[in-house]
Short mmCIF file of C-alpha atoms and ligand atoms in Angstrom, two decimals:
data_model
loop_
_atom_site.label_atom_id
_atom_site.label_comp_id
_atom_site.label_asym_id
_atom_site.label_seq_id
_atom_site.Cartn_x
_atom_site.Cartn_y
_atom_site.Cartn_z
CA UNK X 1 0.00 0.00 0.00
CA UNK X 2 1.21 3.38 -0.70
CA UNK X 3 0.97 6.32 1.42
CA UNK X 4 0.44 9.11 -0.70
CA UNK X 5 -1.84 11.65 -0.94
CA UNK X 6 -3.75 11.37 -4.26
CA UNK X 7 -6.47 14.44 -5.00
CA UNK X 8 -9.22 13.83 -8.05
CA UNK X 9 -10.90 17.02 -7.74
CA UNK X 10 -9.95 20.45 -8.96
CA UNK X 11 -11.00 22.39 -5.97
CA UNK X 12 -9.48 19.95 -3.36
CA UNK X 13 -5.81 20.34 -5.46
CA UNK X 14 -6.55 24.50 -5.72
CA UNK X 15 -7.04 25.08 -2.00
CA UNK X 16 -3.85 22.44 -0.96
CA UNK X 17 -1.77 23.90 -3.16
CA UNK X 18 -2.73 27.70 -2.26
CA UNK X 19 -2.54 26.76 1.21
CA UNK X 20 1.02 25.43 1.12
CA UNK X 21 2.10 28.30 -1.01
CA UNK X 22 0.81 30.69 1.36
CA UNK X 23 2.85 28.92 3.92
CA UNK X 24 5.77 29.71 1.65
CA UNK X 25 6.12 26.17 -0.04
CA UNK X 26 7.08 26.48 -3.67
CA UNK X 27 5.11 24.22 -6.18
CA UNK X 28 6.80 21.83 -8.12
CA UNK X 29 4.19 20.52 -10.97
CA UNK X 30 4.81 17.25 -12.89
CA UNK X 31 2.08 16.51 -15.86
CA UNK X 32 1.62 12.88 -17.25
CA UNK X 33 -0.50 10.97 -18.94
CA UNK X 34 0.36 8.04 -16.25
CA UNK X 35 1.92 4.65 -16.82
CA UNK X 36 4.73 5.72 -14.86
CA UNK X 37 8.71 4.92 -15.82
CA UNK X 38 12.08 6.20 -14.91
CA UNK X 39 12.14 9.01 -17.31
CA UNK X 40 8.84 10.65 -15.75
CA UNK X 41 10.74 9.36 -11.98
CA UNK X 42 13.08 11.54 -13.37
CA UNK X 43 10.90 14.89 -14.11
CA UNK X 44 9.69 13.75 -10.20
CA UNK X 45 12.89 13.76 -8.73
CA UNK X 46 14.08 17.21 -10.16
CA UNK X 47 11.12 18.82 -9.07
CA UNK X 48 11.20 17.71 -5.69
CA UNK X 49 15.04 18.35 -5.85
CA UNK X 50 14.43 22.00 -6.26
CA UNK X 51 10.22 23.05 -4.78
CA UNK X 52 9.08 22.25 -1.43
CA UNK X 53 5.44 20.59 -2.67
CA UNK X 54 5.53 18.31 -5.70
CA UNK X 55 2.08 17.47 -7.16
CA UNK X 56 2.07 14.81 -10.44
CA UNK X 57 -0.51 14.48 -12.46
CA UNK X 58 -1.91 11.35 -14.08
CA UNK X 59 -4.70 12.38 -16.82
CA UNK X 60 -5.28 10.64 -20.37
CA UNK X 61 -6.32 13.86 -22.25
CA UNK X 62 -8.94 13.02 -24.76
CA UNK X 63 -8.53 16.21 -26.61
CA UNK X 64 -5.18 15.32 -27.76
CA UNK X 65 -5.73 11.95 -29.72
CA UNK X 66 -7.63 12.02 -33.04
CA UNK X 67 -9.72 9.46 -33.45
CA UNK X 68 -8.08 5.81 -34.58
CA UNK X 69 -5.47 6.47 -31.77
CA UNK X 70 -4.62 4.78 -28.96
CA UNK X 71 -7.18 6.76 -26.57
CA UNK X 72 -9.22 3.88 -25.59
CA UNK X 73 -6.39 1.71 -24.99
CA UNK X 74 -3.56 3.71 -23.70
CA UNK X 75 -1.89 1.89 -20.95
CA UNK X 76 -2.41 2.14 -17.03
CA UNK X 77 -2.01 0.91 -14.00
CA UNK X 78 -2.95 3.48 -10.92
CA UNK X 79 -1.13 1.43 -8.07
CA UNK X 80 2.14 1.18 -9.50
CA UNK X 81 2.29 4.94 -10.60
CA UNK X 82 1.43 5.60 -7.08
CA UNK X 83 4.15 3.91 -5.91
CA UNK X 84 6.58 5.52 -8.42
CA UNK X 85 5.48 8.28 -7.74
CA UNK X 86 5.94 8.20 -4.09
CA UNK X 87 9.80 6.75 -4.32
CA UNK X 88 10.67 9.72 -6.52
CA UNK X 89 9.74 12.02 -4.29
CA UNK X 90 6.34 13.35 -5.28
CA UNK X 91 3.69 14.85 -2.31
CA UNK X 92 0.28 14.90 -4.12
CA UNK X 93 -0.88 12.98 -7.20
CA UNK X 94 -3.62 15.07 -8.88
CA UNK X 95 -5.79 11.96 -10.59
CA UNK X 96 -9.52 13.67 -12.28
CA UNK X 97 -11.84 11.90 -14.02
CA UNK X 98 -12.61 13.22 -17.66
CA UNK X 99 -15.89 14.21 -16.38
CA UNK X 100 -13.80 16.83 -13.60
CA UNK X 101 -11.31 17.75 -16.39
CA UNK X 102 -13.97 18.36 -19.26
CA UNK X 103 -17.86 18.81 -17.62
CA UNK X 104 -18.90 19.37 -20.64
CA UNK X 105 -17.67 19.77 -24.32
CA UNK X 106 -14.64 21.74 -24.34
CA UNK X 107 -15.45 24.78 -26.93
CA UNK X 108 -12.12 26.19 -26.03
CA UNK X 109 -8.77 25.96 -27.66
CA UNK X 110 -5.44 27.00 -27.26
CA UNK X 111 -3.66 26.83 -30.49
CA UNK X 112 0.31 27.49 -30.87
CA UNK X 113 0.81 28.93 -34.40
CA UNK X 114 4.18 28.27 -36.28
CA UNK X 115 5.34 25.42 -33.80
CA UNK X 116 2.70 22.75 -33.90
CA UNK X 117 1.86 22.05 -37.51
CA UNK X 118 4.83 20.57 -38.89
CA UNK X 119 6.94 17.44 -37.19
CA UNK X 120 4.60 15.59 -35.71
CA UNK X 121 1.84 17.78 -36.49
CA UNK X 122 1.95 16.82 -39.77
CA UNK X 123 0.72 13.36 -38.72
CA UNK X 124 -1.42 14.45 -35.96
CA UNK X 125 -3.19 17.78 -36.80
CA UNK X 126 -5.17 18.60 -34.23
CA UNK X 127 -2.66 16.92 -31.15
CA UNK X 128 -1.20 20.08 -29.88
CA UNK X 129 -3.87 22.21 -29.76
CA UNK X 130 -5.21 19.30 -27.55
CA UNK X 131 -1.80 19.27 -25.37
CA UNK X 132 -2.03 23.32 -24.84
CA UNK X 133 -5.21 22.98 -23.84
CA UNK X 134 -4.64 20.73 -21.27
CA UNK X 135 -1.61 22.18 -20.32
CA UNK X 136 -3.05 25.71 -20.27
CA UNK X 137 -5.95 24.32 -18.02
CA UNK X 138 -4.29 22.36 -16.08
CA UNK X 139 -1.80 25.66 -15.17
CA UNK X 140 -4.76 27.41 -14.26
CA UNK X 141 -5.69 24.69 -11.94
CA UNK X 142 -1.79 24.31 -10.40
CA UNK X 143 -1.22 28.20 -10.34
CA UNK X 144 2.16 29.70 -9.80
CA UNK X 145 5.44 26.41 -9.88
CA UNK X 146 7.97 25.19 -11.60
CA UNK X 147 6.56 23.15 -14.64
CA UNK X 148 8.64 19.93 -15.75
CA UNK X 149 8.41 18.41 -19.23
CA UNK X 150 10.87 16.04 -20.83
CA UNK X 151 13.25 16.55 -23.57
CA UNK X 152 11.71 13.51 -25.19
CA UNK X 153 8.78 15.50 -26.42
CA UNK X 154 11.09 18.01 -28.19
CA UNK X 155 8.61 19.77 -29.89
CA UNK X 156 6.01 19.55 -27.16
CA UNK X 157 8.49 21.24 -25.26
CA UNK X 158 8.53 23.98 -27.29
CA UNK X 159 4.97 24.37 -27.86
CA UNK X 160 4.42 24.51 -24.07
CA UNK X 161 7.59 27.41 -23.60
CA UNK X 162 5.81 29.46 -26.09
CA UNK X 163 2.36 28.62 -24.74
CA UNK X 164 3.16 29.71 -21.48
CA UNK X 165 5.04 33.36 -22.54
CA UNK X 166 2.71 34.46 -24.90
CA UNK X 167 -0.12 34.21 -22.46
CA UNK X 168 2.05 35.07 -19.68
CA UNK X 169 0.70 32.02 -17.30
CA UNK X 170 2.76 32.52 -14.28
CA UNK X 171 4.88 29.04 -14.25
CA UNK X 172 8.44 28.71 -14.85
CA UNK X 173 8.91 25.67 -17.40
CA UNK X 174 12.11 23.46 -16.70
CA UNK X 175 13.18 20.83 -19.58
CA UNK X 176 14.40 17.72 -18.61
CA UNK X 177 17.00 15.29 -20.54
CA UNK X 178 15.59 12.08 -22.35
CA UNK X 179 16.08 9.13 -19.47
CA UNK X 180 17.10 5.89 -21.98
CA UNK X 181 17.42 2.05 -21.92
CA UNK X 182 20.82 0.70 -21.57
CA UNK X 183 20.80 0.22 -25.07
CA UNK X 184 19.35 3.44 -25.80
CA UNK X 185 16.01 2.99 -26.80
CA UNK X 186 14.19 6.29 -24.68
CA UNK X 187 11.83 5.51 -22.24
CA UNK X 188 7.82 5.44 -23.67
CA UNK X 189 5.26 4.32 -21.99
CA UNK X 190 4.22 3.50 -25.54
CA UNK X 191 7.23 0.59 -25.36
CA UNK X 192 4.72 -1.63 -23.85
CA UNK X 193 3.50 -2.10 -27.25
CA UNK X 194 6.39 -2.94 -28.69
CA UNK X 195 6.76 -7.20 -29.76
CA UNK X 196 10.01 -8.81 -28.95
CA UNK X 197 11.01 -8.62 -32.11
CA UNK X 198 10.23 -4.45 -32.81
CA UNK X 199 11.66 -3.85 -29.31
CA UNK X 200 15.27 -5.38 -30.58
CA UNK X 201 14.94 -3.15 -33.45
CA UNK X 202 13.69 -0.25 -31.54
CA UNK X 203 17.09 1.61 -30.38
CA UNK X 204 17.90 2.05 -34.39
CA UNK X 205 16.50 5.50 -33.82
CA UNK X 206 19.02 6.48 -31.10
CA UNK X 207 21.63 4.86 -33.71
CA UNK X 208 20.18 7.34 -36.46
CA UNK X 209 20.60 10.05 -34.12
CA UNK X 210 24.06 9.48 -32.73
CA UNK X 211 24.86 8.80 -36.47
CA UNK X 212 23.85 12.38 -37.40
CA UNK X 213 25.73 13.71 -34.22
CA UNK X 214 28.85 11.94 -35.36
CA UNK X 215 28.41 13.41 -39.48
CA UNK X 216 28.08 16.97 -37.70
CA UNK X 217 31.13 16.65 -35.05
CA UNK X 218 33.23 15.63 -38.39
CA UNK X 219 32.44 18.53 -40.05
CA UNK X 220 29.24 17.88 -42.14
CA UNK X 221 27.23 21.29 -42.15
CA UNK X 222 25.11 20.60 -44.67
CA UNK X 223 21.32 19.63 -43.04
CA UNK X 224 20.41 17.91 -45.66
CA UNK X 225 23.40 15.06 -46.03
CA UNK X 226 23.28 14.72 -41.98
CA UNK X 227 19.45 14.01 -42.47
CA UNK X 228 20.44 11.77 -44.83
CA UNK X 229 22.83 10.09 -42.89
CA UNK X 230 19.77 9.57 -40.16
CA UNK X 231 17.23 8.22 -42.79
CA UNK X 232 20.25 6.16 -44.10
CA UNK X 233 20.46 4.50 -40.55
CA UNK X 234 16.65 3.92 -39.69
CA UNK X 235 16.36 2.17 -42.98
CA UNK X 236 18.94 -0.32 -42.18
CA UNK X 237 15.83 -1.81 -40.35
CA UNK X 238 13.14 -3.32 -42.34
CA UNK X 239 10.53 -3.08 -39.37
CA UNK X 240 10.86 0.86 -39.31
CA UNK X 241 8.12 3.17 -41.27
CA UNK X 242 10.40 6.43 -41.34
CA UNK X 243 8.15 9.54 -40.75
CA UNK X 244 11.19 12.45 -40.24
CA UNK X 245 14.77 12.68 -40.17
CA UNK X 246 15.19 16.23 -39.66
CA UNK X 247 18.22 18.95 -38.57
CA UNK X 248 16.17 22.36 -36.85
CA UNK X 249 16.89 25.05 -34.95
CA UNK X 250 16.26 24.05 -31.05
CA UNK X 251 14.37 27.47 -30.40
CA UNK X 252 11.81 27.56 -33.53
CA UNK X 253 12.28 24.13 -34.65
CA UNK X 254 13.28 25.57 -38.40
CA UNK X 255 15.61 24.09 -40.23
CA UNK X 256 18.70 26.00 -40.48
CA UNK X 257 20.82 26.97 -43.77
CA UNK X 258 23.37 25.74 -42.39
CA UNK X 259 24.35 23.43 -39.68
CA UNK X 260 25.35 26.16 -36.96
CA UNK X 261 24.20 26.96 -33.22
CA UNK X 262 22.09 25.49 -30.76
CA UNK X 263 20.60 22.31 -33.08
CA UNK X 264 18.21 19.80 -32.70
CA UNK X 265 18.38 16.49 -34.44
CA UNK X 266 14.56 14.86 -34.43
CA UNK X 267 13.08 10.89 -35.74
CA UNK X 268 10.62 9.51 -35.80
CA UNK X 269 8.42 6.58 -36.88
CA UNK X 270 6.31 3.83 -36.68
CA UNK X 271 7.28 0.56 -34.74
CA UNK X 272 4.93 -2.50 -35.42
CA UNK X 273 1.53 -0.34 -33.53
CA UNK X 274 3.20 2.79 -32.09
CA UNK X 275 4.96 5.79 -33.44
CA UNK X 276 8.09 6.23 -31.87
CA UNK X 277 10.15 9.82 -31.48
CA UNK X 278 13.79 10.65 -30.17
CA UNK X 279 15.64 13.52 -30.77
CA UNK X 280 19.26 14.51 -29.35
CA UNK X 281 21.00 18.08 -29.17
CA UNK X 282 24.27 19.25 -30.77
CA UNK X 283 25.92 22.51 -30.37
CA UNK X 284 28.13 23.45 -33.21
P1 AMP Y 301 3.57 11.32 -21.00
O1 AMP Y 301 3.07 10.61 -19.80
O2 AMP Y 301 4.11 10.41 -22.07
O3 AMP Y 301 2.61 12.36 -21.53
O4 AMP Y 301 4.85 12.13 -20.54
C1 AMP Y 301 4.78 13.01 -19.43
C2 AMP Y 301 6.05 13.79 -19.35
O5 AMP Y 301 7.16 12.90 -19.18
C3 AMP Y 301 6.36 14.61 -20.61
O6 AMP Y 301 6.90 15.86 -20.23
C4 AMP Y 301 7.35 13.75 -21.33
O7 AMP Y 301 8.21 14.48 -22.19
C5 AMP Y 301 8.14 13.18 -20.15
N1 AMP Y 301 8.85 11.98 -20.56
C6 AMP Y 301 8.32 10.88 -21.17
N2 AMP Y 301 9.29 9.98 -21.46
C7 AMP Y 301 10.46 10.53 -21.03
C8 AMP Y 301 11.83 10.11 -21.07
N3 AMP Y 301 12.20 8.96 -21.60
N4 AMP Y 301 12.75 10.94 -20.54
C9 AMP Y 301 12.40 12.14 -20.01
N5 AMP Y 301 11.14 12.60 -19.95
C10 AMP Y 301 10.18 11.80 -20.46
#
């Protein structure tokens, strides 16, 4: 049994979180969609490394996945994300029900121009409108903290940075590194999907990526042979559906003229059922 305190509705998480900020705790805010592993342990621990009152929250937003996804069947299990939760270091888990999140149907969207239609947008058209949504409501629920998102959702990332500016929400977001597999395969809750086979053949996209990496730190500067160099790799495996191979700018996910500056290289693809996506960052 785990001890910790879990909250499902929205006015029971406002008043404990105003009440320990007005005792002068700082918030610490950790937003999942649940099925708990190391790399969201890790978005835990650095939050309650740094803010007095950590508060996760599990939710399976519907207004992010089109329909055809994986909505209905996205994994979960409640105890064991408890549990994770607690070990890391986490105070409150914030847990609603669709019906808490979304009364009624949501007639309001946030929409991030510019950073959310190409990448995986391209695929999934409406998905981060869904995410900033959430993300915006969810803020609103939280209030002032520290905000932690992984790396591994590069472009995510940067839709929820810009998000957050633009409308000046008062939360500070922190980016967090991509936690891997030993043999580099980043952590997904979508891996459970993977069959033994596709998961052997899964870390080829790290390989893509350190491939790219390794064109640039030899001098390549041309984007579009170190993207080739990346699709080159990912289609040594025959189980792989390449969707991107692409060289951008880390800030406005653009790709540059020339390989220069803070850089982002970004896969992705489909794996047997799911799509998988990696990325990696190289300064040049
Ligand atoms: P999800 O539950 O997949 O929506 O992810 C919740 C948060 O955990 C997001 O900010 C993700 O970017 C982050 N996350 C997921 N996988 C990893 C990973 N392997 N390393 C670091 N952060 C991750």
């Amino acid at each position: 049994m785990t001890g910790i305190e879990t909250i499902t509705d929205i006015g029971s998480l406002r008043a404990r979180l105003d009440a320990g900020r007005a005792s002068g705790r700082r918030v610490g805010f950790v937003p999942t969609m649940g099925y708990l592993h190391a790399g969201h342990g890790s978005l835990i621990e650095s939050s309650a490394a740094a803010d007095d009152l950590t508060v996760v929250s599990i939710f399976v937003n519907p207004l992010q996945f089109a329909a055809g996804e994986d909505l209905d069947s996205y994994p979960s299990d409640l105890p064991s994300d408890l549990a994770l939760a607690e070990a890391a270091g986490a105070d409150v888990v914030f847990h609603p029900s669709v019906d808490e999140m979304y009364p009624r149907a949501v007639v309001t969207s946030v929409s991030v121009a510019g950073l959310s239609e190409r990448l995986e947008g391209a695929s999934r058209p409406t998905h981060f409108a869904g995410v900033a949504t959430v993300v915006a409501k969810l803020f609103a629920i939280v209030g002032p903290c520290r905000a932690y998102f992984g790396e591994k959702d590069f472009q995510q990332l940067a839709v929820i940075r810009r998000m957050t500016d633009d409308l000046s929400i008062p939360v500070e977001v922190v980016g967090c590194p991509i936690v891997r597999e030993a043999d580099g395969l980043a952590r997904s809750s979508r891996n459970v999907y993977l069959s033994a086979v596709e998961r052997a053949a899964a870390p080829v996209f790290h390989r893509a990526l350190v491939a790219g990496r390794d064109a640039i730190r030899a001098g390549e500067r041309s984007p579009e042979a170190v993207e080739a160099v990346m699709a080159g790799v990912l289609a040594t495996e025959p189980l792989v559906q390449p969707d991107y191979t692409v060289v951008v700018d880390a800030e406005n996910l653009q790709r540059p003229d020339t390989v220069t500056g803070d850089l982002r290289l970004l896969v992705a693809g489909r794996l047997g059922r799911p799509r998988l996506l990696d990325n990696l960052g190289v300064t040049v």
